[in-house]
Coordinates of C-alpha atoms and ligand atoms in Angstrom, one line a residue:
M1 CA 24.3 -20.6 -14.7
E2 CA 25.6 -18.7 -17.7
L3 CA 24.4 -15.2 -18.0
I4 CA 22.2 -14.4 -21.0
Y5 CA 24.7 -11.8 -22.1
S6 CA 27.3 -14.4 -22.6
K7 CA 25.0 -16.5 -24.8
G8 CA 24.1 -16.3 -28.5
K9 CA 26.0 -14.7 -31.4
A10 CA 26.1 -11.4 -33.1
G11 CA 23.1 -11.0 -35.4
R12 CA 21.1 -13.9 -33.9
R13 CA 17.4 -13.1 -33.5
G14 CA 14.5 -14.7 -31.6
S15 CA 11.8 -13.1 -33.7
S16 CA 11.4 -11.2 -36.9
L17 CA 9.1 -8.2 -37.5
P18 CA 7.0 -8.0 -40.7
E19 CA 8.0 -5.4 -43.3
L20 CA 6.9 -1.8 -42.5
D21 CA 3.7 -1.0 -44.4
V22 CA 3.4 2.6 -43.2
P23 CA 5.9 5.5 -43.6
A24 CA 8.8 5.3 -41.1
S25 CA 8.8 8.0 -38.5
N26 CA 11.0 8.7 -35.5
S27 CA 9.5 11.3 -33.1
I28 CA 12.3 11.0 -30.5
P29 CA 14.3 14.2 -30.7
C30 CA 17.8 13.7 -32.1
E31 CA 19.6 14.7 -28.9
L32 CA 17.8 12.0 -27.0
R33 CA 18.5 9.2 -29.4
R34 CA 21.2 6.6 -28.6
K35 CA 24.5 7.2 -30.3
K36 CA 25.3 3.5 -30.1
A37 CA 23.0 0.5 -30.2
A38 CA 22.2 -0.9 -26.7
A39 CA 24.3 -3.9 -25.9
M40 CA 21.4 -6.4 -25.9
P41 CA 21.8 -10.1 -25.9
E42 CA 21.5 -11.6 -29.4
V43 CA 19.9 -14.9 -28.8
S44 CA 17.5 -17.3 -30.5
E45 CA 14.0 -17.8 -29.1
L46 CA 15.0 -21.2 -27.7
E47 CA 17.9 -19.7 -25.8
A48 CA 15.7 -16.9 -24.4
V49 CA 13.0 -19.4 -23.4
R50 CA 15.6 -21.7 -21.7
H51 CA 17.2 -18.9 -19.9
F52 CA 13.9 -17.6 -18.4
T53 CA 12.5 -21.0 -17.7
L54 CA 15.7 -22.0 -15.7
L55 CA 15.5 -18.7 -13.8
S56 CA 11.8 -19.2 -12.9
R57 CA 12.7 -22.7 -11.5
R58 CA 15.0 -21.0 -9.0
N59 CA 12.0 -19.2 -7.5
M60 CA 10.3 -20.6 -4.4
G61 CA 6.7 -19.8 -4.5
V62 CA 3.5 -21.2 -3.1
D63 CA 2.8 -23.0 -6.3
S64 CA 6.1 -24.9 -6.0
N65 CA 7.1 -25.1 -2.3
F66 CA 5.7 -25.1 1.3
Y67 CA 5.9 -21.4 2.3
P68 CA 5.4 -20.9 6.0
L69 CA 6.4 -17.3 6.1
G70 CA 4.9 -15.9 9.3
S71 CA 2.7 -12.7 9.2
C72 CA 2.6 -13.0 5.4
T73 CA -0.2 -15.6 4.9
M74 CA 1.4 -17.2 1.8
K75 CA -1.7 -19.4 1.2
Y76 CA -2.5 -21.1 -2.1
N77 CA -4.3 -18.8 -4.5
P78 CA -6.8 -20.8 -6.5
K79 CA -6.3 -20.5 -10.3
F80 CA -10.0 -19.9 -10.8
H81 CA -9.5 -16.4 -9.3
E82 CA -6.8 -15.7 -11.9
K83 CA -9.2 -16.7 -14.6
I84 CA -11.9 -14.3 -13.3
A85 CA -9.3 -11.5 -13.0
S86 CA -8.2 -12.0 -16.6
L87 CA -11.7 -11.9 -18.1
P88 CA -11.3 -9.3 -20.9
G89 CA -14.5 -7.4 -19.7
F90 CA -12.6 -6.6 -16.5
A91 CA -8.9 -6.8 -17.5
D92 CA -9.2 -4.5 -20.5
L93 CA -11.2 -1.7 -18.7
H94 CA -9.7 1.7 -18.8
P95 CA -10.2 3.7 -15.5
L96 CA -11.5 6.7 -17.4
L97 CA -14.3 5.0 -19.2
P98 CA -17.6 6.7 -18.5
Q99 CA -19.5 5.3 -15.5
L100 CA -23.1 5.8 -16.7
R101 CA -25.2 6.2 -19.9
R102 CA -23.1 6.1 -23.0
G103 CA -20.5 3.4 -22.5
G104 CA -21.7 2.9 -18.9
A105 CA -22.5 -0.7 -19.6
L106 CA -18.7 -1.2 -19.9
T107 CA -18.0 -0.1 -16.3
Q108 CA -21.1 -1.0 -14.3
G109 CA -19.9 -4.5 -13.7
A110 CA -16.6 -3.3 -12.3
L111 CA -18.3 -0.8 -10.1
A112 CA -20.7 -3.5 -8.9
V113 CA -17.7 -5.7 -7.9
I114 CA -16.2 -2.9 -5.9
Y115 CA -19.5 -2.1 -4.3
E116 CA -20.4 -5.7 -3.4
T117 CA -16.9 -6.5 -2.1
E118 CA -17.1 -3.4 0.1
R119 CA -20.5 -4.5 1.5
M120 CA -19.3 -8.1 2.1
L121 CA -16.1 -6.9 3.8
S122 CA -18.0 -4.4 6.0
E123 CA -20.2 -7.3 7.1
L124 CA -17.2 -9.6 7.8
L125 CA -15.3 -6.9 9.8
G126 CA -18.3 -5.5 11.6
F127 CA -18.1 -2.0 10.3
S128 CA -20.5 0.3 8.5
H129 CA -18.3 1.1 5.5
C130 CA -14.9 0.4 3.9
T131 CA -12.7 2.3 1.5
M132 CA -11.4 0.0 -1.1
Q133 CA -8.6 2.4 -2.2
P134 CA -5.5 1.6 -0.2
L135 CA -2.8 -0.2 -2.3
A136 CA -1.2 -2.2 0.5
G137 CA -1.6 -3.1 4.2
A138 CA 0.7 -0.3 5.3
H139 CA -1.1 2.1 3.0
G140 CA -4.3 1.0 4.8
E141 CA -2.7 1.8 8.1
L142 CA -1.7 5.2 6.9
T143 CA -5.2 5.8 5.6
G144 CA -6.7 4.6 9.0
V145 CA -4.6 6.9 11.1
M146 CA -5.2 9.8 8.8
L147 CA -8.9 9.2 9.5
I148 CA -8.2 9.3 13.2
A149 CA -6.4 12.6 12.8
A150 CA -9.3 14.0 10.7
Y151 CA -11.7 12.9 13.4
H152 CA -9.8 14.7 16.2
K153 CA -9.3 17.8 14.0
A154 CA -13.1 17.9 13.3
H155 CA -13.8 17.6 17.0
K156 CA -11.5 20.5 17.8
D157 CA -9.1 18.3 19.6
P158 CA -5.9 18.8 17.7
K159 CA -3.5 18.3 20.6
R160 CA -4.1 14.6 20.4
K161 CA -0.7 13.8 18.8
I162 CA 0.3 10.6 20.5
M163 CA -0.3 7.1 19.0
L164 CA 0.1 4.2 21.3
I165 CA 1.7 1.1 19.8
P166 CA 2.2 -2.1 21.7
D167 CA 5.6 -3.7 21.2
A168 CA 4.0 -6.8 19.7
A169 CA 2.6 -4.7 16.9
H170 CA 3.7 -5.1 13.3
G171 CA 6.7 -2.9 12.4
T172 CA 4.7 -0.9 9.8
N173 CA 2.4 0.5 12.6
P174 CA 4.8 3.0 14.1
A175 CA 6.0 4.0 10.6
S176 CA 2.4 4.7 9.4
A177 CA 1.6 6.7 12.5
A178 CA 4.8 8.8 12.1
M179 CA 4.0 9.4 8.4
A180 CA 0.5 10.7 9.4
G181 CA 2.3 13.1 11.8
F182 CA 1.8 11.3 15.1
D183 CA 4.4 10.8 17.9
T184 CA 4.5 7.1 18.8
F185 CA 4.7 5.7 22.3
T186 CA 5.4 2.0 22.9
I187 CA 3.3 0.0 25.3
P188 CA 5.2 -3.1 26.6
S189 CA 3.8 -6.7 26.5
D190 CA 3.2 -8.5 29.8
A191 CA 4.6 -11.9 30.6
E192 CA 1.9 -13.7 28.6
G193 CA 2.6 -11.6 25.4
N194 CA -0.5 -9.4 25.8
V195 CA -0.8 -5.7 26.2
D196 CA 0.4 -4.7 29.7
L197 CA -2.9 -3.0 30.9
K198 CA -1.1 -1.1 33.7
A199 CA 1.3 0.4 31.3
L200 CA -1.6 1.3 29.0
Q201 CA -3.5 3.0 31.7
N202 CA -0.4 5.0 32.7
A203 CA 0.1 6.1 29.1
L204 CA -3.5 7.3 28.6
N205 CA -4.1 11.1 28.7
E206 CA -5.7 14.0 26.9
N207 CA -2.9 14.0 24.3
V208 CA -3.5 10.4 23.1
A209 CA -5.1 10.2 19.7
G210 CA -5.5 6.4 19.8
I211 CA -3.9 3.0 19.8
M212 CA -2.8 0.7 17.0
L213 CA -3.3 -2.9 18.0
T214 CA -2.2 -5.7 15.8
C215 CA -4.9 -8.3 16.3
P216 CA -4.0 -11.2 16.6
N217 CA -0.6 -9.8 17.5
T218 CA 2.8 -10.7 15.9
L219 CA 3.3 -13.4 18.6
G220 CA 0.4 -15.2 17.0
L221 CA -1.7 -14.5 20.1
F222 CA -5.2 -13.1 20.5
D223 CA -5.2 -10.6 23.4
P224 CA -8.0 -11.7 25.7
N225 CA -8.3 -8.0 26.9
V226 CA -9.0 -6.5 23.5
K227 CA -12.5 -5.2 24.5
E228 CA -11.1 -3.7 27.7
I229 CA -8.2 -2.1 25.8
C230 CA -10.7 -0.4 23.4
D231 CA -12.8 0.7 26.3
L232 CA -9.9 2.2 28.2
V233 CA -8.7 4.1 25.1
H234 CA -12.3 5.3 24.4
R235 CA -12.7 6.6 27.9
A236 CA -9.6 8.6 27.5
G237 CA -11.0 10.2 24.3
G238 CA -8.9 8.1 21.8
L239 CA -9.8 5.8 19.0
A240 CA -8.8 2.2 18.5
Y241 CA -7.2 1.0 15.3
C242 CA -7.0 -2.7 14.5
D243 CA -4.2 -3.9 12.3
G244 CA -6.1 -6.8 10.7
A245 CA -3.5 -8.0 8.3
N246 CA -3.7 -11.3 10.3
F247 CA -7.4 -11.6 9.6
N248 CA -6.9 -15.2 8.3
A249 CA -6.9 -16.2 12.0
I250 CA -10.3 -14.9 12.9
M251 CA -12.3 -14.4 9.7
G252 CA -15.9 -15.4 10.0
R253 CA -15.6 -16.2 13.7
L254 CA -15.2 -12.7 15.1
R255 CA -15.9 -9.2 13.9
P256 CA -13.4 -6.6 15.2
G257 CA -16.0 -3.9 14.9
D258 CA -18.1 -5.7 17.5
L259 CA -15.1 -5.6 19.9
G260 CA -15.0 -1.9 20.0
F261 CA -12.4 -1.1 17.3
D262 CA -13.2 2.1 15.3
V263 CA -11.1 1.4 12.3
M264 CA -9.1 -1.4 10.8
H265 CA -7.4 -2.6 7.6
V266 CA -7.3 -6.1 6.1
N267 CA -4.9 -7.3 3.5
L268 CA -6.8 -8.7 0.5
H269 CA -3.5 -10.0 -0.9
K270 CA -3.0 -12.1 2.2
T271 CA -6.3 -13.4 3.4
F272 CA -8.4 -13.1 0.2
S273 CA -6.2 -14.9 -2.2
T274 CA -3.9 -12.8 -4.4
P275 CA -0.4 -14.0 -5.3
H276 CA 1.9 -11.6 -3.5
G277 CA 5.5 -11.2 -2.3
S278 CA 8.5 -8.9 -2.6
G279 CA 6.4 -5.9 -2.0
G280 CA 3.4 -6.3 -4.2
P281 CA 0.8 -6.3 -5.5
G282 CA -1.4 -5.4 -2.6
S283 CA -4.7 -4.1 -1.5
G284 CA -5.5 -2.9 2.1
P285 CA -9.2 -1.9 2.4
V286 CA -10.0 0.0 5.6
G287 CA -13.2 -0.5 7.5
V288 CA -14.6 2.2 9.7
C289 CA -17.4 2.6 12.3
E290 CA -20.2 5.1 11.7
K291 CA -18.4 8.1 13.2
L292 CA -15.4 7.9 10.8
V293 CA -17.5 7.5 7.6
P294 CA -17.5 11.2 6.7
Y295 CA -13.7 11.3 6.5
L296 CA -13.3 8.2 4.2
P297 CA -11.2 8.9 1.0
I298 CA -12.9 9.8 -2.3
S299 CA -14.1 8.4 -4.5
R300 CA -16.5 5.8 -3.2
V301 CA -18.8 3.6 -5.2
A302 CA -22.4 4.4 -4.5
K303 CA -25.5 2.4 -5.5
R304 CA -28.3 4.6 -6.8
S305 CA -32.0 4.1 -6.3
D306 CA -32.3 2.9 -10.0
G307 CA -29.9 0.1 -9.3
T308 CA -26.9 1.6 -11.2
Y309 CA -23.5 2.3 -9.6
A310 CA -21.5 5.5 -9.7
L311 CA -18.4 7.0 -8.2
D312 CA -19.3 9.5 -5.5
Y313 CA -17.0 12.4 -4.9
T314 CA -19.4 14.5 -2.8
H315 CA -17.9 14.0 0.7
R316 CA -17.0 17.4 2.1
E317 CA -15.1 16.1 5.1
S318 CA -13.2 13.4 3.2
I319 CA -9.4 13.2 3.7
G320 CA -9.3 13.2 -0.1
Y321 CA -7.4 11.0 -2.5
I322 CA -5.1 8.4 -1.2
A323 CA -4.7 6.4 -4.4
P324 CA -5.1 7.0 -8.1
F325 CA -8.4 5.9 -9.6
Y326 CA -10.2 3.1 -7.6
G327 CA -7.6 1.1 -5.8
N328 CA -6.0 -2.1 -7.0
F329 CA -9.0 -3.3 -8.9
G330 CA -7.6 -6.7 -10.0
I331 CA -7.0 -7.6 -6.4
I332 CA -10.5 -6.5 -5.3
L333 CA -11.9 -8.7 -8.1
R334 CA -10.0 -11.7 -6.9
A335 CA -11.2 -11.1 -3.3
Y336 CA -14.8 -10.9 -4.7
A337 CA -14.3 -14.2 -6.4
Y338 CA -12.8 -15.7 -3.2
L339 CA -15.7 -14.4 -1.1
M340 CA -18.3 -15.7 -3.5
T341 CA -16.6 -19.1 -3.9
L342 CA -16.3 -19.8 -0.2
G343 CA -19.5 -18.2 1.2
R344 CA -20.1 -17.7 4.9
E345 CA -19.4 -21.3 6.0
G346 CA -16.3 -21.6 3.8
L347 CA -14.8 -18.5 5.3
V348 CA -15.2 -19.8 8.8
R349 CA -13.6 -23.1 7.8
V350 CA -10.6 -21.1 6.5
S351 CA -9.8 -19.5 9.8
E352 CA -10.6 -22.7 11.8
N353 CA -8.1 -24.7 9.7
A354 CA -5.5 -22.0 9.6
V355 CA -5.5 -22.0 13.5
L356 CA -5.6 -25.8 13.7
S357 CA -2.6 -26.2 11.4
A358 CA -0.5 -23.7 13.4
N359 CA -1.4 -25.3 16.7
Y360 CA -0.6 -28.8 15.3
I361 CA 2.9 -27.6 14.4
R362 CA 3.3 -25.8 17.7
V363 CA 2.6 -28.9 19.7
K364 CA 4.6 -31.3 17.5
L365 CA 7.7 -29.1 17.6
A366 CA 7.4 -28.0 21.2
P367 CA 9.8 -30.8 22.4
Y368 CA 12.5 -29.6 20.0
F369 CA 12.3 -25.8 20.0
D370 CA 11.8 -23.3 22.9
Q371 CA 8.8 -21.0 23.0
Q372 CA 9.0 -17.7 24.8
Y373 CA 5.2 -17.5 25.0
P374 CA 3.9 -21.1 25.1
G375 CA 0.2 -21.9 24.9
Y376 CA -2.5 -21.8 22.4
C377 CA -1.8 -19.7 19.3
M378 CA -3.8 -18.4 16.4
H379 CA -2.8 -18.6 12.8
E380 CA 1.0 -18.7 13.4
C381 CA 3.3 -20.1 16.1
V382 CA 6.6 -18.4 17.2
F383 CA 9.5 -20.5 18.3
S384 CA 12.9 -19.4 19.7
A385 CA 16.2 -21.0 18.5
T386 CA 17.7 -20.3 21.9
R387 CA 18.4 -24.0 22.6
Q388 CA 20.1 -24.4 19.2
T389 CA 22.1 -21.2 19.8
E390 CA 24.0 -22.9 22.6
K391 CA 25.5 -25.1 19.9
G392 CA 26.2 -22.1 17.6
V393 CA 23.1 -22.6 15.4
H394 CA 21.0 -19.5 14.9
A395 CA 17.5 -18.9 13.5
L396 CA 19.2 -17.8 10.3
D397 CA 21.1 -21.2 10.0
I398 CA 17.8 -23.1 10.4
A399 CA 16.2 -21.0 7.7
K400 CA 19.1 -21.8 5.3
A401 CA 18.9 -25.5 6.2
L402 CA 15.2 -25.4 5.3
I403 CA 16.0 -24.0 1.8
D404 CA 18.1 -27.1 1.1
R405 CA 15.2 -29.2 2.1
G406 CA 12.8 -27.6 -0.4
I407 CA 11.0 -25.4 2.1
H408 CA 10.7 -21.6 2.0
P409 CA 12.1 -20.2 5.3
P410 CA 9.7 -19.0 7.9
T411 CA 10.0 -15.4 9.1
I412 CA 13.0 -15.1 11.4
Y413 CA 14.1 -12.5 14.0
F414 CA 10.6 -11.1 14.0
P415 CA 8.8 -10.2 16.3
M416 CA 11.8 -8.5 17.8
I417 CA 10.6 -9.1 21.4
V418 CA 11.4 -12.8 20.8
K419 CA 15.0 -13.9 20.9
E420 CA 16.1 -15.9 17.8
A421 CA 12.5 -15.8 16.6
I422 CA 11.2 -18.4 14.1
M423 CA 7.6 -17.4 13.1
I424 CA 5.7 -20.2 11.3
E425 CA 2.4 -19.6 9.5
P426 CA 1.3 -22.8 7.6
T427 CA -2.1 -21.5 6.5
E428 CA -5.2 -23.6 5.9
T429 CA -4.3 -24.6 2.3
E430 CA -1.5 -27.1 3.2
S431 CA -2.4 -30.8 3.6
K432 CA -1.7 -32.7 6.8
E433 CA 0.8 -34.8 4.9
D434 CA 2.8 -31.7 3.8
I435 CA 2.6 -30.2 7.3
D436 CA 3.9 -33.5 8.7
K437 CA 6.8 -33.5 6.2
F438 CA 7.7 -30.0 7.4
I439 CA 7.6 -31.1 11.0
Q440 CA 9.9 -34.0 10.2
V441 CA 12.3 -31.7 8.5
M442 CA 12.3 -29.3 11.5
I443 CA 13.0 -32.2 13.8
E444 CA 15.8 -33.5 11.6
I445 CA 17.3 -30.0 11.7
A446 CA 16.9 -29.7 15.5
K447 CA 18.8 -33.1 15.9
L448 CA 21.5 -32.1 13.5
A449 CA 21.9 -28.7 15.3
D450 CA 22.5 -30.7 18.5
G451 CA 24.7 -33.5 17.1
N452 CA 26.4 -31.9 14.1
P453 CA 25.9 -28.2 14.1
D454 CA 28.6 -27.5 11.5
E455 CA 26.4 -29.3 8.9
I456 CA 23.6 -26.7 9.5
K457 CA 26.0 -23.8 9.4
K458 CA 27.2 -24.8 5.9
C459 CA 23.7 -24.6 4.4
P460 CA 22.5 -23.9 1.8
M461 CA 24.5 -26.4 -0.1
T462 CA 22.2 -27.0 -3.0
M463 CA 21.5 -23.5 -4.2
P464 CA 23.4 -21.5 -6.9
I465 CA 24.2 -18.9 -4.3
R466 CA 25.5 -20.0 -0.9
R467 CA 25.8 -17.7 2.1
L468 CA 25.6 -14.1 1.4
D469 CA 26.9 -11.2 3.5
E470 CA 23.3 -10.1 4.2
T471 CA 24.3 -6.5 5.0
Q472 CA 26.5 -6.1 1.9
A473 CA 23.9 -7.8 -0.3
A474 CA 21.4 -5.1 0.7
R475 CA 23.9 -2.2 0.3
K476 CA 25.6 -3.4 -2.9
L477 CA 22.9 -5.2 -4.7
D478 CA 24.3 -7.3 -7.5
L479 CA 21.8 -9.4 -9.4
A480 CA 23.9 -10.2 -12.4
S481 CA 26.9 -12.2 -11.1
L482 CA 26.5 -15.7 -9.9
E483 CA 29.1 -18.0 -8.4
Ligands
LIG1 C1 1.8 -7.8 6.2 C2 1.4 -7.0 7.4 C3 1.3 -5.6 7.3 C4 1.8 -4.8 6.0 O1 1.1 -5.1 4.9 P1 1.7 -4.7 3.5 O2 0.7 -5.1 2.5 O3 3.0 -5.5 3.3 O4 2.0 -3.3 3.5 C5 0.9 -4.9 8.4 N1 0.6 -5.5 9.5 C6 0.7 -6.9 9.6 C7 0.3 -7.5 11.0 C8 1.1 -7.7 8.6 O5 1.2 -9.0 8.7

């Protein structure tokens, strides 16, 4: 495709501004002004519209393609939630508007949304309270482990500096623990893909601050020993953190707080319907049990006895601010709309269907792809391209072949404990027909990989960019030049 810079003609404009009806002013100091006009494309409105429309068609998104990106829950986000989030009474609010009295009527609705969402989430997770502030899942993890650090500090137990992290945890877990000042220690998985209990017992001592358990884990498995793991860590004086970004698998069916976890985050942008990708936007509320409530970040929305809502900053032991203002309000609002639309029964159906879809794919593709940890999975299934590798076809080649067939690639090479991993998360929003089409495509690719591997290694054939040198592409990012 032609670049927009090579389009148009000198002097061509897409819009015209009305005549100035106030005195001209330029408050930018002379030395900061451009000496030469910026080299902007000079195009008509039609040329600009065509350019951006064509670019947008090159995107793969949930609204255009099946998007089985494991551990990301790329489910369909109902347009109704977008409508709610764009209501001017919410969208036009300024975070510094007064909360009460004069002008209070403007913000009481937004505070009620934060409060009610916090109450519903606490109920779903099985915790006494949540903070709605964190701006991403990993930010929720950081907040959660900071709460664990605050707890040990308040209990005069500062030597607890070790955070245990199973090798089937999400990659952000060790990073968050390290950022909060912990040393991390890896606990291996056993042959079934669960936490190796012997190794856990051996690692527990008076220096352990806690464990960060991804639940379900990144193998798409629910560890049957979760309760015992929490008990063991508690008995050693540590706290148990649940990475609940994969909450889509268990929502409404199980409350992590009831299993013994002390603190967890969920990703509103994954489970609770917000369009996301490429790093944002996000919201990672953190739920805590009673003993961690005093350390929750400020501010928190409180409901007063007269029924009004206000921001409460009066928590002496709080870890302080972890985000500006009140979190990612637009995402909290979408989650509120999602929760209210589905209700208790609807939320259970979500997780049931998410798990059903993943298991359907797992069983249908089992004859064609190896599985390192076979057996019943939760919201995602993880295959291994080991059989295909014998013919020179790797997980990456399969991902590229899927692009040519109109499907966004699954997550590949993650989790790292699976060789040639292909991690598929279909979500509950895909129809059986579309899942069947995906299965057919995967079978076709498996057969090609066996009979005609070179065809797969050439993919993608239909895209404007063919194979990139992935390392160089990351190091020397060039978004402007196309083949
Ligand atoms: C997505 C994910 C995260 C990180 O969430 P972000 O919002 O991308 O920071 C953490 N843990 C698990 C298991 C995840 O799937």
